[in-house]
Short mmCIF file of C-alpha atoms and ligand atoms in Angstrom, two decimals:
data_model
loop_
_atom_site.label_atom_id
_atom_site.label_comp_id
_atom_site.label_asym_id
_atom_site.label_seq_id
_atom_site.Cartn_x
_atom_site.Cartn_y
_atom_site.Cartn_z
CA MET A 1 49.95 55.24 94.38
CA LYS A 2 47.24 54.59 91.72
CA ARG A 3 44.29 53.40 93.06
CA LEU A 4 44.85 49.96 90.06
CA ALA A 5 48.63 50.08 90.06
CA ASN A 6 49.87 46.62 89.32
CA LYS A 7 46.36 44.83 88.35
CA THR A 8 44.56 43.44 86.21
CA ALA A 9 41.33 44.12 85.06
CA LEU A 10 38.50 42.17 83.25
CA ILE A 11 35.16 44.22 81.41
CA THR A 12 32.92 42.94 79.61
CA GLY A 13 31.04 44.91 77.14
CA GLY A 14 33.97 46.89 76.81
CA ASN A 15 33.79 48.50 74.17
CA SER A 16 30.88 51.00 75.14
CA GLY A 17 29.10 53.04 77.39
CA ILE A 18 29.55 52.82 81.39
CA GLY A 19 31.99 49.49 80.15
CA PHE A 20 34.52 52.18 77.72
CA ALA A 21 34.92 54.74 81.05
CA THR A 22 34.99 52.23 82.88
CA ALA A 23 38.17 50.93 80.86
CA LYS A 24 39.41 54.36 80.15
CA ASP A 25 38.78 55.23 84.53
CA PHE A 26 41.13 51.59 84.97
CA ILE A 27 43.52 52.57 82.59
CA GLU A 28 44.37 55.98 84.88
CA GLU A 29 44.20 54.53 88.07
CA GLY A 30 47.47 52.54 86.80
CA ALA A 31 45.34 48.95 86.13
CA THR A 32 46.32 46.61 82.71
CA VAL A 33 42.78 46.12 81.15
CA VAL A 34 41.52 43.39 79.15
CA ILE A 35 37.68 44.04 77.66
CA THR A 36 35.91 41.98 75.86
CA ALA A 37 33.00 43.20 73.38
CA ARG A 38 30.89 40.51 70.46
CA SER A 39 33.14 41.54 67.73
CA GLN A 40 36.65 41.24 67.22
CA ALA A 41 36.26 44.78 64.79
CA ALA A 42 35.07 46.41 67.76
CA VAL A 43 37.74 44.46 69.51
CA ASP A 44 40.18 46.34 67.74
CA ALA A 45 38.46 49.72 68.51
CA ALA A 46 38.31 49.92 71.20
CA VAL A 47 41.89 48.95 72.43
CA LYS A 48 43.34 50.68 69.46
CA GLU A 49 41.38 54.05 71.62
CA LEU A 50 42.42 52.76 74.91
CA GLY A 51 45.96 52.59 74.65
CA PRO A 52 48.51 50.37 75.26
CA GLN A 53 47.74 48.78 78.90
CA ALA A 54 44.53 47.37 77.16
CA LYS A 55 44.02 44.22 75.53
CA GLY A 56 41.03 42.61 74.42
CA ILE A 57 39.07 39.23 73.42
CA ALA A 58 35.94 38.89 70.83
CA LEU A 59 33.51 37.07 73.29
CA ASP A 60 29.34 37.14 72.66
CA VAL A 61 27.70 36.02 76.18
CA ALA A 62 25.10 34.91 74.68
CA ASP A 63 26.53 32.07 72.69
CA MET A 64 27.58 29.29 75.53
CA THR A 65 29.79 27.98 73.38
CA GLN A 66 32.21 31.09 73.22
CA VAL A 67 31.50 31.75 76.88
CA LYS A 68 33.10 28.21 77.73
CA SER A 69 35.98 28.46 76.35
CA PHE A 70 36.29 32.00 77.94
CA GLY A 71 38.33 31.76 80.34
CA ALA A 72 40.93 29.57 78.25
CA LYS A 73 41.49 32.46 75.81
CA LEU A 74 41.80 34.47 78.99
CA LYS A 75 44.57 33.12 80.91
CA ALA A 76 46.48 33.21 77.58
CA VAL A 77 46.32 37.03 77.45
CA ALA A 78 45.73 37.35 81.14
CA PRO A 79 46.98 34.77 83.17
CA VAL A 80 45.95 36.91 86.63
CA VAL A 81 42.94 38.65 87.16
CA ASN A 82 42.42 41.45 90.34
CA ALA A 83 39.18 42.68 89.22
CA PHE A 84 36.06 42.04 87.21
CA PHE A 85 33.61 44.38 86.01
CA VAL A 86 30.84 42.01 84.73
CA ASN A 87 29.44 44.82 82.63
CA ALA A 88 27.53 43.41 78.92
CA GLY A 89 24.00 43.62 79.19
CA ILE A 90 21.26 44.85 77.04
CA ALA A 91 17.80 46.37 77.51
CA LYS A 92 14.83 45.49 75.76
CA PHE A 93 11.10 47.12 76.43
CA SER A 94 7.86 45.54 76.18
CA SER A 95 4.39 45.67 77.28
CA ILE A 96 3.43 42.03 79.18
CA GLU A 97 0.85 41.57 76.67
CA GLN A 98 2.95 41.98 74.22
CA ALA A 99 6.59 40.53 74.96
CA ASP A 100 6.84 37.16 73.23
CA GLU A 101 9.77 34.03 74.42
CA GLN A 102 12.52 35.55 72.24
CA HIS A 103 12.69 39.20 74.24
CA PHE A 104 12.47 37.13 77.00
CA ASP A 105 15.32 34.51 76.41
CA GLU A 106 17.88 37.01 74.68
CA GLN A 107 17.41 39.70 78.67
CA PHE A 108 18.11 36.72 80.35
CA ASN A 109 20.30 34.75 77.97
CA VAL A 110 22.52 38.00 78.41
CA ASN A 111 21.84 39.36 81.18
CA VAL A 112 21.70 36.27 83.89
CA LYS A 113 23.12 33.46 82.17
CA GLY A 114 25.90 35.04 80.19
CA ALA A 115 26.70 36.89 83.33
CA TYR A 116 26.81 34.06 85.58
CA PHE A 117 29.12 31.76 83.74
CA SER A 118 31.53 34.74 82.61
CA ILE A 119 32.34 34.57 85.78
CA GLN A 120 32.99 31.23 86.78
CA GLN A 121 35.15 31.22 83.88
CA VAL A 122 37.16 34.12 85.94
CA LEU A 123 37.31 32.66 88.98
CA PRO A 124 39.77 30.38 88.55
CA LEU A 125 41.99 33.61 87.84
CA MET A 126 41.20 35.38 90.62
CA PRO A 127 43.41 35.77 93.27
CA GLU A 128 43.04 36.35 97.62
CA GLY A 129 42.01 39.56 98.18
CA SER A 130 40.50 40.15 94.12
CA SER A 131 37.27 42.06 93.72
CA ILE A 132 34.06 40.98 91.64
CA VAL A 133 31.61 44.11 89.91
CA LEU A 134 28.09 43.37 89.09
CA ASN A 135 26.55 46.41 87.12
CA THR A 136 23.20 46.03 87.77
CA SER A 137 20.22 48.82 87.48
CA ILE A 138 17.94 50.25 89.72
CA ASN A 139 15.14 48.56 87.59
CA ALA A 140 16.01 46.30 89.64
CA SER A 141 13.95 47.79 93.03
CA ILE A 142 11.68 50.43 90.85
CA GLY A 143 8.67 49.63 88.66
CA MET A 144 8.98 51.00 85.57
CA PRO A 145 6.14 49.74 83.04
CA ASN A 146 7.17 48.11 79.76
CA ALA A 147 10.55 47.03 81.64
CA SER A 148 9.44 43.27 83.28
CA VAL A 149 12.11 41.57 81.70
CA TYR A 150 14.88 43.41 81.52
CA SER A 151 14.06 44.57 85.98
CA ALA A 152 13.93 40.68 85.90
CA THR A 153 17.06 39.66 84.73
CA LYS A 154 19.08 42.63 86.70
CA ALA A 155 17.29 41.37 90.13
CA ALA A 156 18.09 38.14 89.49
CA PHE A 157 21.96 39.29 88.86
CA LEU A 158 21.75 41.45 92.13
CA THR A 159 20.69 38.04 94.29
CA LEU A 160 24.20 37.42 93.50
CA VAL A 161 25.84 39.60 94.87
CA ARG A 162 25.01 38.44 98.12
CA THR A 163 25.57 34.87 97.44
CA LEU A 164 28.53 34.87 95.95
CA SER A 165 29.84 37.56 98.97
CA ALA A 166 28.68 34.41 100.94
CA GLU A 167 30.16 31.89 98.73
CA LEU A 168 33.80 33.54 97.49
CA LEU A 169 34.48 34.73 101.70
CA PRO A 170 37.13 31.57 102.34
CA ARG A 171 38.79 32.89 99.37
CA LYS A 172 38.80 36.56 100.05
CA ILE A 173 36.80 37.58 96.87
CA ARG A 174 34.81 40.32 97.39
CA VAL A 175 31.41 40.63 95.16
CA ASN A 176 29.53 44.18 95.04
CA ALA A 177 27.37 46.02 92.12
CA VAL A 178 26.15 49.25 90.79
CA SER A 179 22.71 49.77 90.25
CA PRO A 180 22.87 53.20 87.93
CA GLY A 181 19.92 54.70 87.08
CA PRO A 182 19.15 55.72 83.40
CA VAL A 183 22.84 56.77 82.29
CA SER A 184 23.66 58.24 78.57
CA THR A 185 24.86 55.18 76.77
CA PRO A 186 24.02 53.68 72.76
CA LEU A 187 22.12 51.64 74.77
CA TYR A 188 18.67 54.02 74.25
CA THR A 189 19.41 53.84 70.57
CA PRO A 190 17.32 52.26 67.71
CA ASP A 191 19.76 49.28 67.13
CA LYS A 192 19.61 48.48 70.53
CA MET A 193 16.52 48.97 72.04
CA GLY A 194 14.64 47.88 69.46
CA LEU A 195 11.86 50.39 69.18
CA PRO A 196 11.59 53.70 67.23
CA GLY A 197 14.33 56.58 67.44
CA GLU A 198 11.06 59.07 68.50
CA GLN A 199 9.57 56.49 71.00
CA ILE A 200 13.12 56.18 72.88
CA GLN A 201 13.24 60.49 72.52
CA ALA A 202 9.84 59.81 74.60
CA ILE A 203 10.54 57.40 76.73
CA GLY A 204 13.97 59.32 77.47
CA GLU A 205 12.48 62.44 78.51
CA ALA A 206 9.88 61.09 80.60
CA ILE A 207 12.09 59.38 81.97
CA ALA A 208 14.39 62.41 82.68
CA GLY A 209 11.59 64.14 83.87
CA LYS A 210 11.55 61.42 87.07
CA ILE A 211 15.37 62.07 87.93
CA PRO A 212 15.31 64.30 90.89
CA LEU A 213 18.95 65.77 89.38
CA GLY A 214 16.93 66.16 86.01
CA ARG A 215 19.07 64.48 84.09
CA PHE A 216 20.59 61.47 82.87
CA GLY A 217 23.93 60.03 84.75
CA ARG A 218 27.58 60.35 82.56
CA PRO A 219 29.29 56.85 81.83
CA GLU A 220 32.18 58.66 83.82
CA GLU A 221 30.06 58.87 86.99
CA ILE A 222 29.34 55.34 87.14
CA ALA A 223 33.36 54.12 86.39
CA ARG A 224 33.94 56.25 89.23
CA VAL A 225 32.02 54.01 91.33
CA VAL A 226 33.16 50.87 89.48
CA THR A 227 36.71 51.64 90.35
CA PHE A 228 36.04 52.35 94.13
CA PHE A 229 34.75 49.14 94.85
CA ALA A 230 37.68 47.27 92.21
CA SER A 231 40.35 48.83 94.70
CA ASP A 232 41.22 48.43 98.02
CA ASP A 233 39.68 51.29 98.43
CA SER A 234 36.35 49.59 99.12
CA SER A 235 38.51 46.64 101.44
CA PHE A 236 35.59 46.43 103.75
CA VAL A 237 32.44 46.45 101.38
CA LEU A 238 30.99 42.95 100.70
CA GLY A 239 27.79 42.27 99.47
CA ALA A 240 27.22 45.78 99.06
CA GLU A 241 24.89 47.87 96.33
CA LEU A 242 25.50 50.82 95.56
CA ILE A 243 22.54 53.13 93.67
CA VAL A 244 23.92 55.64 91.53
CA ASP A 245 20.49 57.81 89.98
CA GLY A 246 20.71 61.18 90.89
CA GLY A 247 18.24 60.35 93.04
CA MET A 248 15.62 58.32 90.94
CA ALA A 249 14.64 55.04 93.29
CA THR A 250 15.45 57.13 96.86
CA LEU A 251 14.12 60.57 96.86
N1 NAP B 301 22.59 53.03 80.18
C1 NAP B 301 21.94 52.52 81.33
O1 NAP B 301 20.81 53.58 81.60
C2 NAP B 301 21.84 51.71 82.47
C3 NAP B 301 20.94 51.86 83.58
C4 NAP B 301 21.77 50.54 84.17
C5 NAP B 301 22.06 50.20 84.31
N2 NAP B 301 22.80 49.74 83.17
C6 NAP B 301 23.41 48.97 82.52
O2 NAP B 301 24.79 49.09 82.25
C7 NAP B 301 25.27 48.12 81.61
C8 NAP B 301 26.32 48.67 80.16
O3 NAP B 301 25.44 49.16 79.37
P1 NAP B 301 25.62 50.61 78.72
O4 NAP B 301 24.68 51.72 79.04
O5 NAP B 301 26.81 50.73 78.96
O6 NAP B 301 24.96 49.95 77.40
P2 NAP B 301 25.97 50.04 76.01
O7 NAP B 301 27.02 51.02 75.38
O8 NAP B 301 25.07 49.74 75.20
O9 NAP B 301 26.81 48.45 76.60
C9 NAP B 301 26.37 47.53 76.22
C10 NAP B 301 27.82 46.75 76.20
O10 NAP B 301 27.13 45.43 76.78
C11 NAP B 301 27.44 44.40 75.47
N3 NAP B 301 26.68 43.25 75.29
C12 NAP B 301 25.31 43.60 74.27
N4 NAP B 301 25.36 41.51 74.37
C13 NAP B 301 26.31 41.13 74.50
C14 NAP B 301 26.68 40.04 74.25
N5 NAP B 301 25.39 38.82 74.07
N6 NAP B 301 27.82 39.22 74.31
C15 NAP B 301 28.50 40.26 75.36
N7 NAP B 301 28.33 41.84 75.10
C16 NAP B 301 27.26 42.03 74.82
C17 NAP B 301 27.41 45.67 74.22
O11 NAP B 301 28.22 44.96 73.09
P3 NAP B 301 27.68 45.87 71.98
O12 NAP B 301 28.53 47.58 72.19
O13 NAP B 301 28.45 44.71 70.92
O14 NAP B 301 26.00 45.73 71.55
C18 NAP B 301 27.99 46.67 75.14
O15 NAP B 301 29.88 46.63 74.84
C19 NAP B 301 23.98 47.17 80.95
O16 NAP B 301 24.34 45.61 81.94
C20 NAP B 301 22.69 47.39 81.09
O17 NAP B 301 21.54 46.81 82.26
C21 NAP B 301 22.66 50.30 82.11
#
């Protein structure tokens, strides 16, 4: 039997990169998948590509009005959610000397506040035995220059793995984290990173040189780990972080 047969899974930011690859993997494993994307057009395009096992809802997690009404919208589409991949996130790079308040607030609003209150919205729909998977980052554990705010958001987010695991224990909801190293996704584009293309390429080459496997990861390589956490294969695993980084943080 497929590992996510008869399960419904939710993925925020499921239109792109790691989220989209995970939606595909979940569907291959038999799940019905609800993805969110920031715009209705992005929702529609992703759902069309994912096929009949996919549904979608527009959600900007930086907008608390949208977040607060998300649970009701989700319930109309999926009354039960067995797995939630809390994936939507942004990464911006700046030295501390140049960082301004907007750089700080934007990342904390999406990566921490938006993620936290999204979980609050989804919890009423999660039955016993459900699984929440947080997309954190090795940046929570390493000292990468110019990534201070992004890293702080992921470190804050990572703490939820333990606190929520303890808090949700009576409901038998497991919470785990996947911490990717550098993965080739649209995150590394001028629009998303807020840096010129040449600078992003230079950063990418410098980072790749620090990965023992000598390359960026592929989104599918993260998706497989998320599927493990989302499925009953990991039924005895909770409060755990799995680093998936080609050895960057650990060797
Ligand atoms: N790629 C890496 O090297 C890497 C490493 C470690 C951790 N991560 C984490 O992996 C997650 C996915 O990133 P990715 O690499 O797959 O990049 P991506 O392709 O840019 O995916 C990010 C997703 O989050 C969505 N998103 C951004 N801001 C949002 C908001 N305000 N409301 C709702 N959705 C929002 C994006 O929507 P749009 O398409 O509309 O922008 C997109 O769907 C992030 O949390 C990131 O921090 C990535």
